[in-house]
Amino acid sequence: MRDRKVDTLKLWKLICNNDDENAFELFFHILNNSLIKFCVLYVHQREIAEEIVSDVFVKCWLNRKNLIEIQNPETYLFVAVKNQSLNHIKKYSTIHLVQIEETNSVEFVNTYNPQKEIENKELIFRMDQAIAGLPQQCRIVFRLIKEDGMKYKEVAEILNISPRTVQTQLFRAIKKLSVILTQYNKHHESPLKPIQSTF
Amino acid sequence: MGNDKFIELAGKKLSNEISSDENNEFQRCLANDASLREQYEALSAYWKHSDAQYADNALAFQKIKSKIKAQEVIEPTTAITPVKKGTIHYLWRAAAAVVLIAGCSYLFYSKTVTLGHGIASTTSGAWQNKNTSARDKSTIVLTDGTRITLNSQSSLRYPTKFTGKIREVYLSGEAFFDVHKDHEHPFIIHTEKMNIKVLGTAFNVKSYPDDPSSETTLIRGAIEVTLDDRPSDRIILKPSEKLIVKKGSFTTIRKNQAKLSPATDSSAGTQYVLTSFTRLHQADSAILETSWTQNKLIFRDENFADLAARMERWYGVEIKFKNDEMKKYRFTGTYEKETITQALDALRITENFHYKIKNSAIYIY
């Protein structure tokens, strides 16, 4: 994940200085998925998220000459996507319900994936649901750190909150996971088989 | 080690923000406590388990390239500026407030518009009517670039120029819309039963006053439909979905991709069904619902009553049944250049009936 950062900066320079279209394509492939998923956390609809993210990429390319100075293009794109998402919510707020406080709403999580079958599917499903049930900001913080390997500082910059808050939100998510694990272990006497052991 | 301390250290460890001192402490704790160790292993396994990748990157990039091409000509420089620091909390609050206000005003607004009072407030300027007679079709290009193909016996009311914040038109009958994308100005189509809000898209609307149901079929993009008598229900259609609204019923069935899943809904209102559109052949991109735009009258397992209604518009005739049993005959076929007699003769091959033509009326017996 850390390599991604080095790559994106390198590609960014190629894009801005050399108008390198191949670099732009690579840059797009590295970030597109993460940005779309990030955007969905705000706008809740995949089609809209795709639209917003693609517009941001388009604007980046068209405006590349003015963006040479950017030192962390990854963060820049996340912030841009966030801003566009908020604009979208403002404009089309008739359609959306913004989740402000914790609810127990169940999101559909597609768990069909042959690999998941052999892993601890049920537990993962429960943990996914626990995360889905967190307040929006907490969920976003967790996702950016877990899926995109971001540092507190970067997340703080993207969301315009303090690194301290990022940490608090992360701990909150992990605490919830820990509760799920404890409950799960109580119901299942046999010790849990993790997917891979680390350290 | 207390639970909170464990959460803290595990969190730091997983997010790679742990100091070496903390790491040593964490390892010591894990070494001494089997249950914590187990918990951390599970957490760490979950942490490494990343969610599914989104597949269609290649296609998405093609789209971006074409967008760039289109815009490089028109506007060589546009800037996206990240919002300045310190404003974001307000933005969040503002967003929440906007949701509330807009939600309320939308309810109010959708009521007034359907009563016909909302026109002046949103669009000033003259309105135009376009009517098509039977056998007639017409394509209208609106000032914003939206293309509307109007089927026979339909009428569209539209402003000569869009001026307000939203683009609105009124439809009776059937039309295919290819709406010019403009996020600043949502496009809304009002019909007798439904209001369709467009988020940039191509789709077909069928709402004839004398038909028992109204339909909306989405080909691409996304649209949002509200029903006049159920303003709180917003039905969002995704590509290849079709919404059928029955007139004058009181239950709700939501049907998705041909799988039936009855929704529990006790409130009175219009019945609607969400289904997928009808592909003519599996490998074919031709879609039944929009075949009329290619000058084809296509029907698949359609009852004679519905087919007759379409043939009336298609041929500009009036079809009358002397025997109600015959309305239940079902037909499948395609007309392109056939005359009305050829068409009826073809139907007679599969079902037993007679017809008589008197002036522009056809009697089926």
Coordinates of C-alpha atoms in Angstrom, one line a residue:
Chain A
M1 CA 0.0 0.0 0.0
R2 CA 2.9 2.4 0.8
D3 CA 4.3 1.7 -2.7
R4 CA 1.1 3.0 -4.1
K5 CA 2.0 6.4 -2.8
V6 CA 5.4 6.5 -4.4
D7 CA 3.8 5.3 -7.7
T8 CA 1.0 7.8 -7.7
L9 CA 3.4 10.7 -7.2
K10 CA 5.7 9.4 -9.9
L11 CA 2.8 9.0 -12.3
W12 CA 1.4 12.4 -11.3
K13 CA 4.7 14.1 -12.3
L14 CA 4.6 12.3 -15.7
I15 CA 1.0 13.4 -16.2
C16 CA 1.6 17.0 -15.3
N17 CA 5.0 17.5 -16.9
N18 CA 4.9 15.2 -20.0
D19 CA 1.1 14.9 -20.7
D20 CA 1.7 11.2 -20.5
E21 CA -1.6 9.4 -21.2
N22 CA -0.3 6.0 -20.3
A23 CA 0.7 7.3 -16.9
F24 CA -2.8 8.8 -16.6
E25 CA -4.3 5.4 -17.3
L26 CA -2.1 3.6 -14.7
F27 CA -2.8 6.4 -12.2
F28 CA -6.5 5.8 -12.9
H29 CA -6.3 2.0 -12.4
I30 CA -4.4 2.4 -9.1
L31 CA -7.0 4.8 -7.5
N32 CA -10.3 4.2 -9.2
N33 CA -11.6 1.4 -7.1
S34 CA -10.7 3.0 -3.8
L35 CA -12.2 6.4 -4.9
I36 CA -15.4 4.8 -6.0
K37 CA -15.8 2.9 -2.7
F38 CA -15.0 6.0 -0.8
C39 CA -17.5 8.0 -2.8
V40 CA -20.2 5.3 -2.2
L41 CA -19.8 5.9 1.5
Y42 CA -21.2 9.4 0.9
V43 CA -23.6 9.1 -2.0
H44 CA -24.8 5.5 -1.4
Q45 CA -25.3 4.7 -5.1
R46 CA -22.7 3.0 -7.2
E47 CA -23.8 4.7 -10.5
I48 CA -23.5 8.1 -9.0
A49 CA -20.2 7.4 -7.3
E50 CA -18.8 6.2 -10.7
E51 CA -20.0 9.3 -12.3
I52 CA -18.5 11.6 -9.7
V53 CA -15.1 9.8 -9.6
S54 CA -14.9 9.8 -13.4
D55 CA -15.6 13.5 -13.5
V56 CA -12.9 14.1 -11.0
F57 CA -10.4 12.2 -13.2
V58 CA -11.5 14.1 -16.2
K59 CA -11.0 17.4 -14.5
C60 CA -7.6 16.3 -13.2
W61 CA -6.4 15.6 -16.7
L62 CA -7.9 18.8 -18.2
N63 CA -6.4 20.8 -15.4
R64 CA -3.1 19.0 -15.1
K65 CA -0.9 22.0 -15.9
N66 CA -2.2 23.8 -12.8
L67 CA -1.8 20.8 -10.5
I68 CA 2.0 20.3 -10.9
E69 CA 2.7 21.5 -7.4
I70 CA 0.6 18.8 -5.7
Q71 CA 2.8 16.7 -3.5
N72 CA 0.3 14.0 -2.5
P73 CA -2.0 13.4 -5.5
E74 CA -3.7 10.5 -3.8
T75 CA -4.9 12.7 -0.9
Y76 CA -5.8 15.4 -3.4
L77 CA -8.1 13.1 -5.3
F78 CA -9.7 11.8 -2.2
V79 CA -10.5 15.4 -1.1
A80 CA -11.8 16.3 -4.5
V81 CA -14.0 13.2 -4.6
K82 CA -15.3 14.1 -1.1
N83 CA -16.1 17.6 -2.1
Q84 CA -17.9 16.6 -5.2
S85 CA -19.8 14.0 -3.2
L86 CA -20.9 16.7 -0.7
N87 CA -21.9 19.0 -3.5
H88 CA -23.9 16.2 -5.0
I89 CA -25.6 15.5 -1.7
K90 CA -26.4 19.2 -1.4
K91 CA -27.9 19.3 -4.9
Y92 CA -29.8 16.1 -4.9
S93 CA -30.6 15.9 -1.3
T94 CA -34.2 15.0 -2.1
I95 CA -33.0 11.6 -3.0
H96 CA -30.7 10.7 -0.2
L97 CA -30.9 10.1 3.4
V98 CA -27.7 11.0 5.1
Q99 CA -27.0 8.8 8.0
I100 CA -26.2 11.0 10.9
E101 CA -26.5 8.7 13.8
E102 CA -26.0 5.1 14.5
T103 CA -28.7 2.8 13.2
N104 CA -29.0 -0.9 13.0
S105 CA -29.9 -0.8 9.4
V106 CA -28.7 -3.9 7.6
E107 CA -26.8 -3.4 4.4
F108 CA -26.7 -6.1 1.8
V109 CA -23.2 -7.4 1.6
N110 CA -22.5 -9.7 -1.2
T111 CA -20.6 -12.5 0.4
Y112 CA -20.6 -14.8 -2.6
N113 CA -17.0 -15.4 -3.4
P114 CA -15.6 -18.9 -3.5
Q115 CA -12.6 -17.9 -1.5
K116 CA -14.7 -16.6 1.3
E117 CA -16.5 -19.9 1.5
I118 CA -13.5 -21.6 3.0
E119 CA -12.6 -18.7 5.1
N120 CA -14.5 -17.8 8.2
K121 CA -17.5 -16.5 6.2
E122 CA -20.0 -16.1 8.9
L123 CA -17.6 -14.1 11.2
I124 CA -16.5 -11.9 8.4
F125 CA -20.1 -11.2 7.4
R126 CA -20.8 -10.2 11.0
M127 CA -17.8 -8.0 11.2
D128 CA -18.7 -6.4 7.9
Q129 CA -22.2 -5.7 9.2
A130 CA -20.8 -4.3 12.4
I131 CA -18.7 -1.9 10.3
A132 CA -21.7 -1.0 8.1
G133 CA -23.7 -0.1 11.2
L134 CA -21.1 2.4 12.4
P135 CA -21.8 6.2 12.0
Q136 CA -20.6 7.5 8.6
Q137 CA -17.4 9.2 9.7
C138 CA -16.3 6.2 11.7
R139 CA -17.0 3.9 8.8
I140 CA -15.0 6.2 6.4
V141 CA -12.1 6.4 8.7
F142 CA -12.0 2.7 9.2
R143 CA -12.2 2.0 5.5
L144 CA -9.5 4.5 4.5
I145 CA -7.0 3.0 7.0
K146 CA -7.9 -0.6 6.4
E147 CA -8.5 -0.7 2.7
D148 CA -6.3 2.1 1.5
G149 CA -3.5 1.7 4.1
M150 CA -3.6 5.4 4.9
K151 CA -1.9 7.1 7.9
Y152 CA -3.9 9.0 10.5
K153 CA -2.4 12.2 9.1
E154 CA -3.7 11.5 5.6
V155 CA -7.1 10.6 6.7
A156 CA -7.2 13.7 8.9
E157 CA -6.3 15.8 5.9
I158 CA -8.9 14.2 3.6
L159 CA -11.7 14.5 6.1
N160 CA -10.6 17.8 7.6
I161 CA -10.6 16.5 11.1
S162 CA -7.7 16.1 13.6
P163 CA -5.5 13.0 13.6
R164 CA -6.6 12.5 17.2
T165 CA -10.2 12.2 16.0
V166 CA -9.1 9.8 13.3
Q167 CA -7.6 7.6 16.0
T168 CA -10.6 7.8 18.2
Q169 CA -12.9 6.8 15.4
L170 CA -10.6 3.9 14.5
F171 CA -10.5 2.7 18.0
R172 CA -14.3 2.9 18.1
A173 CA -14.6 0.7 15.1
I174 CA -12.1 -1.8 16.4
K175 CA -13.8 -1.9 19.8
K176 CA -17.0 -2.8 18.0
L177 CA -15.3 -5.6 16.1
S178 CA -13.8 -6.8 19.4
V179 CA -17.3 -7.0 20.9
I180 CA -18.5 -9.1 17.9
L181 CA -15.5 -11.4 18.3
T182 CA -16.2 -11.9 22.0
Q183 CA -19.8 -12.7 21.4
Y184 CA -18.9 -15.0 18.5
N185 CA -16.5 -16.9 20.6
K186 CA -19.0 -17.4 23.4
H187 CA -21.4 -19.0 21.0
H188 CA -18.8 -21.1 19.3
E189 CA -16.8 -23.0 21.9
S190 CA -14.1 -24.1 19.5
P191 CA -11.4 -21.5 19.1
L192 CA -11.5 -19.4 16.1
K193 CA -9.5 -20.2 13.0
P194 CA -8.0 -17.1 11.6
I195 CA -7.4 -16.8 7.9
Q196 CA -3.7 -16.3 8.3
S197 CA -1.7 -15.8 11.4
T198 CA 0.4 -12.7 11.5
F199 CA 3.5 -11.8 13.6
Chain B
M1 CA -4.0 -5.4 30.1
G2 CA -7.4 -3.8 30.1
N3 CA -9.7 -4.0 27.2
D4 CA -9.4 -0.4 26.2
K5 CA -5.6 -0.6 26.2
F6 CA -5.8 -3.7 24.1
I7 CA -8.1 -1.9 21.6
E8 CA -5.7 1.1 21.5
L9 CA -2.6 -1.0 20.9
A10 CA -4.3 -3.3 18.4
G11 CA -5.7 -0.3 16.5
K12 CA -2.3 1.3 16.3
K13 CA -0.6 -2.0 15.3
L14 CA -3.1 -2.7 12.5
S15 CA -2.9 0.8 11.2
N16 CA 0.9 0.8 11.4
E17 CA 1.0 3.8 13.7
I18 CA 2.5 1.9 16.7
S19 CA 5.8 3.1 18.3
S20 CA 8.4 0.6 19.1
D21 CA 7.9 0.9 22.8
E22 CA 4.2 0.3 22.4
N23 CA 4.8 -2.6 20.1
N24 CA 7.0 -4.3 22.7
E25 CA 4.3 -3.8 25.3
F26 CA 1.7 -5.2 23.0
Q27 CA 3.8 -8.3 22.1
R28 CA 4.4 -8.9 25.9
C29 CA 0.6 -8.7 26.6
L30 CA -0.2 -11.0 23.7
A31 CA 2.4 -13.5 24.9
N32 CA 0.8 -13.6 28.3
D33 CA -2.8 -13.8 27.4
A34 CA -4.1 -16.5 25.1
S35 CA -7.6 -14.9 24.7
L36 CA -6.2 -11.6 23.6
R37 CA -3.8 -13.3 21.3
E38 CA -6.7 -15.1 19.7
Q39 CA -8.7 -11.9 19.4
Y40 CA -5.9 -10.1 17.8
E41 CA -5.3 -12.9 15.3
A42 CA -9.0 -12.7 14.3
L43 CA -8.9 -8.9 14.0
S44 CA -5.7 -9.0 12.0
A45 CA -7.2 -11.7 9.7
Y46 CA -10.2 -9.5 9.2
W47 CA -8.0 -6.5 8.6
K48 CA -6.1 -8.3 5.8
H49 CA -9.3 -9.5 4.2
S50 CA -9.9 -6.7 1.7
D51 CA -13.3 -6.3 0.1
A52 CA -14.1 -7.2 -3.4
Q53 CA -12.5 -5.2 -6.3
Y54 CA -14.7 -3.4 -8.6
A55 CA -14.4 -5.0 -12.0
D56 CA -15.1 -2.6 -14.8
N57 CA -12.1 -0.4 -14.7
A58 CA -11.3 -0.7 -18.4
L59 CA -14.8 0.4 -19.5
A60 CA -14.7 3.2 -17.0
F61 CA -11.5 4.5 -18.4
Q62 CA -12.9 4.5 -21.9
K63 CA -15.7 6.7 -20.7
I64 CA -13.2 9.1 -19.1
K65 CA -11.3 9.3 -22.4
S66 CA -14.3 10.1 -24.4
K67 CA -15.4 12.7 -21.8
I68 CA -12.0 14.3 -22.0
K69 CA -12.1 14.4 -25.8
A70 CA -15.5 16.1 -25.6
Q71 CA -14.4 18.7 -23.1
E72 CA -11.0 19.5 -24.4
V73 CA -12.7 21.2 -27.3
I74 CA -15.2 23.1 -25.3
E75 CA -13.5 24.1 -22.1
P76 CA -9.7 23.7 -21.9
T77 CA -9.5 24.8 -18.3
T78 CA -11.7 23.9 -15.3
A79 CA -10.5 23.9 -11.8
I80 CA -11.5 21.7 -8.9
T81 CA -10.5 23.3 -5.7
P82 CA -10.6 21.4 -2.5
V83 CA -12.7 23.2 0.1
K84 CA -10.6 25.4 2.4
K85 CA -9.8 24.1 5.8
G86 CA -12.2 24.9 8.6
T87 CA -15.4 25.0 6.5
I88 CA -16.0 21.3 6.4
H89 CA -17.9 20.9 9.7
Y90 CA -20.3 23.6 8.5
L91 CA -20.6 21.8 5.2
W92 CA -21.7 18.6 7.0
R93 CA -24.2 20.5 9.1
A94 CA -25.3 22.3 6.0
A95 CA -25.7 19.1 4.2
A96 CA -27.9 17.7 6.9
A97 CA -30.0 20.8 7.0
V98 CA -30.3 20.8 3.3
V99 CA -31.6 17.3 3.4
L100 CA -34.3 18.3 5.8
I101 CA -35.3 21.5 4.1
A102 CA -35.2 20.0 0.6
G103 CA -37.1 16.9 1.7
C104 CA -39.9 19.0 3.1
S105 CA -40.0 21.4 0.2
Y106 CA -39.9 18.5 -2.3
L107 CA -43.0 17.0 -0.7
F108 CA -44.7 20.4 -0.9
Y109 CA -43.5 21.1 -4.3
S110 CA -44.4 17.7 -5.8
K111 CA -47.9 18.3 -4.6
T112 CA -48.2 21.7 -6.1
V113 CA -46.7 20.9 -9.4
T114 CA -49.0 18.0 -10.1
L115 CA -51.9 20.3 -9.5
G116 CA -50.5 22.5 -12.2
H117 CA -49.6 25.5 -10.1
G118 CA -45.9 25.0 -10.0
I119 CA -45.1 25.9 -13.6
A120 CA -44.7 29.6 -13.1
S121 CA -42.4 29.3 -10.2
T122 CA -39.9 27.1 -11.9
T123 CA -40.0 28.1 -15.6
S124 CA -41.0 31.4 -16.9
G125 CA -41.6 31.9 -20.6
A126 CA -43.8 30.3 -23.1
W127 CA -44.9 26.7 -23.3
Q128 CA -45.3 24.7 -26.4
N129 CA -47.3 21.6 -27.2
K130 CA -46.4 18.9 -29.6
N131 CA -49.1 16.4 -30.4
T132 CA -48.8 13.4 -32.6
S133 CA -51.7 11.7 -34.3
A134 CA -52.1 8.0 -34.9
R135 CA -49.4 6.6 -37.3
D136 CA -47.4 9.6 -36.6
K137 CA -44.1 10.0 -34.8
S138 CA -42.0 13.0 -34.1
T139 CA -38.6 13.9 -32.7
I140 CA -38.1 17.0 -30.7
V141 CA -34.8 18.4 -29.7
L142 CA -35.1 20.7 -26.7
T143 CA -33.0 23.8 -26.2
D144 CA -30.8 21.9 -23.7
G145 CA -29.9 19.2 -26.3
T146 CA -32.4 16.6 -24.9
R147 CA -33.9 14.4 -27.7
I148 CA -37.4 13.2 -27.3
T149 CA -39.0 10.8 -29.7
L150 CA -42.7 10.9 -29.4
N151 CA -44.8 7.9 -30.4
S152 CA -48.2 8.0 -32.0
Q153 CA -51.2 9.8 -30.3
S154 CA -49.0 11.4 -27.7
S155 CA -48.5 14.9 -26.5
L156 CA -45.7 16.7 -24.9
R157 CA -45.8 20.0 -23.3
Y158 CA -42.4 21.7 -23.0
P159 CA -41.1 25.2 -22.5
T160 CA -39.6 27.1 -25.5
K161 CA -36.6 27.7 -23.3
F162 CA -35.4 26.2 -20.0
T163 CA -34.9 29.0 -17.6
G164 CA -35.5 27.8 -14.0
K165 CA -33.4 25.5 -11.8
I166 CA -35.1 22.4 -13.1
R167 CA -36.1 21.3 -16.5
E168 CA -39.7 20.1 -16.7
V169 CA -41.9 18.6 -19.3
Y170 CA -45.4 17.1 -19.3
L171 CA -46.1 13.9 -21.2
S172 CA -49.2 12.0 -22.1
G173 CA -48.7 8.9 -24.3
E174 CA -45.4 7.3 -25.1
A175 CA -41.9 8.8 -25.7
F176 CA -38.3 7.8 -25.7
F177 CA -36.1 10.3 -23.8
D178 CA -32.4 10.8 -24.2
V179 CA -31.8 13.5 -21.7
H180 CA -28.8 15.8 -22.0
K181 CA -26.8 15.4 -18.8
D182 CA -26.7 18.5 -16.7
H183 CA -26.3 18.0 -12.9
E184 CA -27.1 21.6 -12.3
H185 CA -30.6 21.3 -13.7
P186 CA -32.5 18.1 -13.0
F187 CA -34.9 17.0 -15.6
I188 CA -38.4 16.1 -14.5
I189 CA -41.2 14.4 -16.6
H190 CA -44.7 14.7 -15.3
T191 CA -47.2 12.1 -16.4
E192 CA -50.7 11.4 -15.2
K193 CA -49.5 9.0 -12.6
M194 CA -45.8 9.4 -12.2
N195 CA -43.2 12.0 -11.9
I196 CA -39.8 10.9 -13.2
K197 CA -36.7 12.7 -12.1
V198 CA -33.8 12.1 -14.4
L199 CA -30.2 11.9 -13.4
G200 CA -28.8 11.9 -17.0
T201 CA -30.0 9.0 -19.0
A202 CA -32.0 7.3 -21.8
F203 CA -35.3 5.7 -21.2
N204 CA -38.8 5.0 -22.4
V205 CA -42.0 6.3 -20.8
K206 CA -45.5 4.9 -21.7
S207 CA -48.4 6.7 -20.1
Y208 CA -51.5 6.7 -22.3
P209 CA -54.7 7.8 -20.6
D210 CA -56.8 4.9 -21.8
D211 CA -54.2 2.2 -21.0
P212 CA -54.7 0.3 -17.8
S213 CA -51.1 0.8 -16.8
S214 CA -48.1 3.1 -17.2
E215 CA -44.6 2.0 -17.8
T216 CA -41.1 3.4 -17.5
T217 CA -38.2 1.5 -18.9
L218 CA -34.7 2.6 -18.2
I219 CA -32.0 1.8 -20.8
R220 CA -29.0 3.5 -19.2
G221 CA -28.2 5.9 -16.4
A222 CA -30.5 6.3 -13.4
I223 CA -33.9 7.8 -12.8
E224 CA -36.1 8.3 -9.9
V225 CA -39.8 8.0 -10.0
T226 CA -42.4 9.3 -7.6
L227 CA -46.1 8.4 -7.8
D228 CA -48.7 11.2 -7.5
D229 CA -50.6 9.5 -4.8
R230 CA -47.6 8.2 -2.9
P231 CA -45.3 11.2 -2.8
S232 CA -43.1 9.7 0.0
D233 CA -42.1 6.6 -2.1
R234 CA -39.1 7.2 -4.3
I235 CA -38.4 4.4 -6.7
I236 CA -35.0 4.5 -8.1
L237 CA -34.6 2.6 -11.4
K238 CA -31.3 1.1 -12.4
P239 CA -30.4 0.2 -16.0
S240 CA -32.5 -2.5 -17.6
E241 CA -35.3 -2.2 -15.0
K242 CA -38.9 -1.4 -15.9
L243 CA -41.5 0.0 -13.7
I244 CA -45.2 -0.7 -14.4
V245 CA -47.8 1.3 -12.6
K246 CA -51.3 -0.1 -12.5
K247 CA -54.2 2.3 -12.3
G248 CA -56.6 2.2 -9.5
S249 CA -55.3 -0.6 -7.3
F250 CA -54.3 -0.6 -3.7
T251 CA -51.5 -3.0 -3.1
T252 CA -47.8 -3.0 -3.7
I253 CA -45.8 -5.6 -5.4
R254 CA -42.2 -5.1 -6.0
K255 CA -40.8 -7.4 -8.6
N256 CA -37.1 -7.3 -9.5
Q257 CA -35.4 -9.0 -12.3
A258 CA -38.3 -11.4 -12.7
K259 CA -38.0 -12.7 -9.2
L260 CA -41.1 -12.0 -7.1
S261 CA -40.7 -10.7 -3.6
P262 CA -43.9 -9.2 -2.3
A263 CA -43.2 -6.2 -0.1
T264 CA -45.2 -5.7 3.1
D265 CA -47.0 -2.5 2.5
S266 CA -50.3 -1.9 4.0
S267 CA -50.8 1.8 3.0
A268 CA -53.2 2.5 0.3
G269 CA -51.8 3.6 -3.0
T270 CA -51.1 2.8 -6.6
Q271 CA -49.9 -0.7 -7.4
Y272 CA -46.5 -0.8 -9.0
V273 CA -44.3 -3.6 -10.3
L274 CA -40.6 -3.3 -10.9
T275 CA -39.3 -5.7 -13.5
S276 CA -36.6 -6.0 -16.1
F277 CA -37.1 -5.0 -19.7
T278 CA -37.7 -7.5 -22.4
R279 CA -34.8 -8.4 -24.5
L280 CA -35.9 -9.8 -27.8
H281 CA -33.1 -12.2 -28.2
Q282 CA -30.6 -13.0 -25.6
A283 CA -27.6 -12.0 -27.6
D284 CA -29.5 -9.1 -29.2
S285 CA -29.4 -5.6 -27.9
A286 CA -32.8 -4.9 -29.3
I287 CA -35.3 -4.0 -26.6
L288 CA -39.0 -4.5 -26.9
E289 CA -39.9 -1.4 -25.1
T290 CA -38.0 0.9 -27.4
S291 CA -38.6 -1.0 -30.7
W292 CA -41.2 1.5 -31.8
T293 CA -38.4 4.1 -32.2
Q294 CA -37.1 1.9 -35.0
N295 CA -40.5 1.8 -36.6
K296 CA -41.3 -1.7 -35.5
L297 CA -44.4 -2.9 -33.7
I298 CA -43.1 -5.8 -31.7
F299 CA -45.2 -7.9 -29.3
R300 CA -44.3 -10.8 -27.2
D301 CA -47.0 -13.0 -25.7
E302 CA -49.3 -9.9 -25.5
N303 CA -53.1 -10.2 -25.1
F304 CA -55.3 -9.1 -28.0
A305 CA -56.8 -6.2 -26.0
D306 CA -53.4 -4.6 -25.4
L307 CA -52.2 -5.4 -28.9
A308 CA -55.3 -3.8 -30.4
A309 CA -54.7 -0.6 -28.4
R310 CA -51.2 -0.4 -29.9
M311 CA -52.5 -1.3 -33.4
E312 CA -55.0 1.5 -33.1
R313 CA -52.3 4.0 -32.6
W314 CA -50.0 2.4 -35.1
Y315 CA -52.5 2.2 -38.0
G316 CA -54.7 5.1 -37.0
V317 CA -57.8 2.9 -36.8
E318 CA -60.4 2.0 -34.2
I319 CA -60.6 -1.7 -33.2
K320 CA -63.8 -3.0 -31.5
F321 CA -64.3 -6.4 -30.0
K322 CA -67.7 -8.0 -30.3
N323 CA -66.7 -10.9 -28.2
D324 CA -64.7 -10.2 -25.0
E325 CA -63.3 -13.8 -25.0
M326 CA -61.2 -12.8 -28.0
K327 CA -59.4 -10.1 -26.0
K328 CA -57.7 -12.9 -24.1
Y329 CA -56.0 -14.3 -27.2
R330 CA -52.2 -14.0 -26.9
F331 CA -49.9 -13.1 -29.8
T332 CA -46.2 -12.9 -30.5
G333 CA -44.9 -11.1 -33.6
T334 CA -43.3 -8.1 -35.3
Y335 CA -44.8 -5.7 -37.8
E336 CA -42.8 -3.4 -39.9
K337 CA -44.3 -2.5 -43.2
E338 CA -47.5 -4.6 -43.1
T339 CA -50.8 -3.1 -43.9
I340 CA -53.6 -3.4 -41.4
T341 CA -55.2 -6.2 -43.4
Q342 CA -51.9 -8.1 -43.7
A343 CA -51.4 -7.7 -40.0
L344 CA -54.9 -9.0 -39.1
D345 CA -54.6 -11.9 -41.5
A346 CA -51.3 -12.9 -39.9
L347 CA -53.0 -12.9 -36.5
R348 CA -55.8 -15.1 -37.9
I349 CA -53.3 -17.8 -38.8
T350 CA -52.8 -18.6 -35.1
E351 CA -56.2 -17.7 -33.6
N352 CA -59.7 -18.2 -34.8
F353 CA -61.5 -14.9 -35.4
H354 CA -63.0 -12.8 -38.1
Y355 CA -62.8 -9.1 -38.8
K356 CA -64.7 -6.6 -40.8
I357 CA -63.5 -3.1 -41.8
K358 CA -66.0 -0.3 -41.9
N359 CA -64.6 3.1 -42.6
S360 CA -61.8 3.5 -40.1
A361 CA -63.3 1.1 -37.6
I362 CA -62.4 -2.6 -37.4
Y363 CA -64.8 -5.1 -35.8
I364 CA -63.4 -8.3 -34.4
Y365 CA -65.9 -11.2 -34.1

